[in-house]
């Protein structure tokens, strides 16, 4: 384990040791909700916070 602050980065993406932005659609809440709904329809399993 390292105490180097650069080793404790979370929530960021790296490619070839350089920080890169995530795809813009990754921040779209409506798209995330649609994905979770599709997963629920396919599996019959919903996240506990999902409305019934």
mmCIF file of C-alpha atoms in Angstrom:
data_model
loop_
_atom_site.group_PDB
_atom_site.id
_atom_site.type_symbol
_atom_site.label_atom_id
_atom_site.label_comp_id
_atom_site.label_asym_id
_atom_site.label_seq_id
_atom_site.Cartn_x
_atom_site.Cartn_y
_atom_site.Cartn_z
ATOM 1 C CA UNK A 1 0.000 0.000 0.000
ATOM 2 C CA UNK A 2 1.191 3.493 -0.742
ATOM 3 C CA UNK A 3 0.780 6.783 1.099
ATOM 4 C CA UNK A 4 1.354 8.654 -2.153
ATOM 5 C CA UNK A 5 -1.782 10.788 -2.803
ATOM 6 C CA UNK A 6 -1.592 9.842 -6.479
ATOM 7 C CA UNK A 7 -2.108 6.195 -5.514
ATOM 8 C CA UNK A 8 -5.358 6.973 -3.700
ATOM 9 C CA UNK A 9 -7.303 8.380 -6.640
ATOM 10 C CA UNK A 10 -10.869 7.116 -6.921
ATOM 11 C CA UNK A 11 -13.628 7.770 -9.426
ATOM 12 C CA UNK A 12 -11.291 8.663 -12.285
ATOM 13 C CA UNK A 13 -10.294 6.801 -15.432
ATOM 14 C CA UNK A 14 -6.774 6.195 -16.642
ATOM 15 C CA UNK A 15 -5.366 4.950 -19.923
ATOM 16 C CA UNK A 16 -1.637 4.380 -20.313
ATOM 17 C CA UNK A 17 -1.019 6.053 -16.942
ATOM 18 C CA UNK A 18 -2.820 9.250 -17.976
ATOM 19 C CA UNK A 19 -6.151 10.486 -16.694
ATOM 20 C CA UNK A 20 -8.854 10.515 -19.361
ATOM 21 C CA UNK A 21 -12.464 11.672 -19.130
ATOM 22 C CA UNK A 22 -15.273 9.129 -19.049
ATOM 23 C CA UNK A 23 -17.709 8.939 -21.948
ATOM 24 C CA UNK A 24 -20.199 11.834 -21.628
ATOM 25 C CA UNK A 25 -23.160 9.428 -21.595
ATOM 26 C CA UNK A 26 -21.808 7.842 -18.401
ATOM 27 C CA UNK A 27 -23.094 10.907 -16.517
ATOM 28 C CA UNK A 28 -26.638 10.696 -17.962
ATOM 29 C CA UNK A 29 -28.927 9.700 -15.084
ATOM 30 C CA UNK A 30 -31.841 8.877 -17.414
ATOM 31 C CA UNK A 31 -29.638 6.444 -19.343
ATOM 32 C CA UNK A 32 -28.497 4.832 -16.077
ATOM 33 C CA UNK A 33 -32.115 4.429 -14.971
ATOM 34 C CA UNK A 34 -33.063 2.889 -18.333
ATOM 35 C CA UNK A 35 -30.159 0.456 -18.051
ATOM 36 C CA UNK A 36 -31.210 -0.591 -14.541
ATOM 37 C CA UNK A 37 -34.796 -1.065 -15.729
ATOM 38 C CA UNK A 38 -33.598 -3.266 -18.595
ATOM 39 C CA UNK A 39 -31.537 -5.324 -16.153
ATOM 40 C CA UNK A 40 -34.569 -5.712 -13.872
ATOM 41 C CA UNK A 41 -36.745 -6.828 -16.782
ATOM 42 C CA UNK A 42 -34.159 -9.391 -17.893
ATOM 43 C CA UNK A 43 -33.415 -10.795 -14.445
ATOM 44 C CA UNK A 44 -36.498 -10.090 -12.347
ATOM 45 C CA UNK A 45 -34.213 -8.518 -9.741
ATOM 46 C CA UNK A 46 -34.490 -4.885 -8.717
ATOM 47 C CA UNK A 47 -32.206 -2.821 -6.572
ATOM 48 C CA UNK A 48 -33.680 -2.194 -3.109
ATOM 49 C CA UNK A 49 -34.034 1.546 -3.800
ATOM 50 C CA UNK A 50 -35.993 0.939 -7.044
ATOM 51 C CA UNK A 51 -39.697 1.811 -6.893
ATOM 52 C CA UNK A 52 -42.049 -1.139 -7.304
#
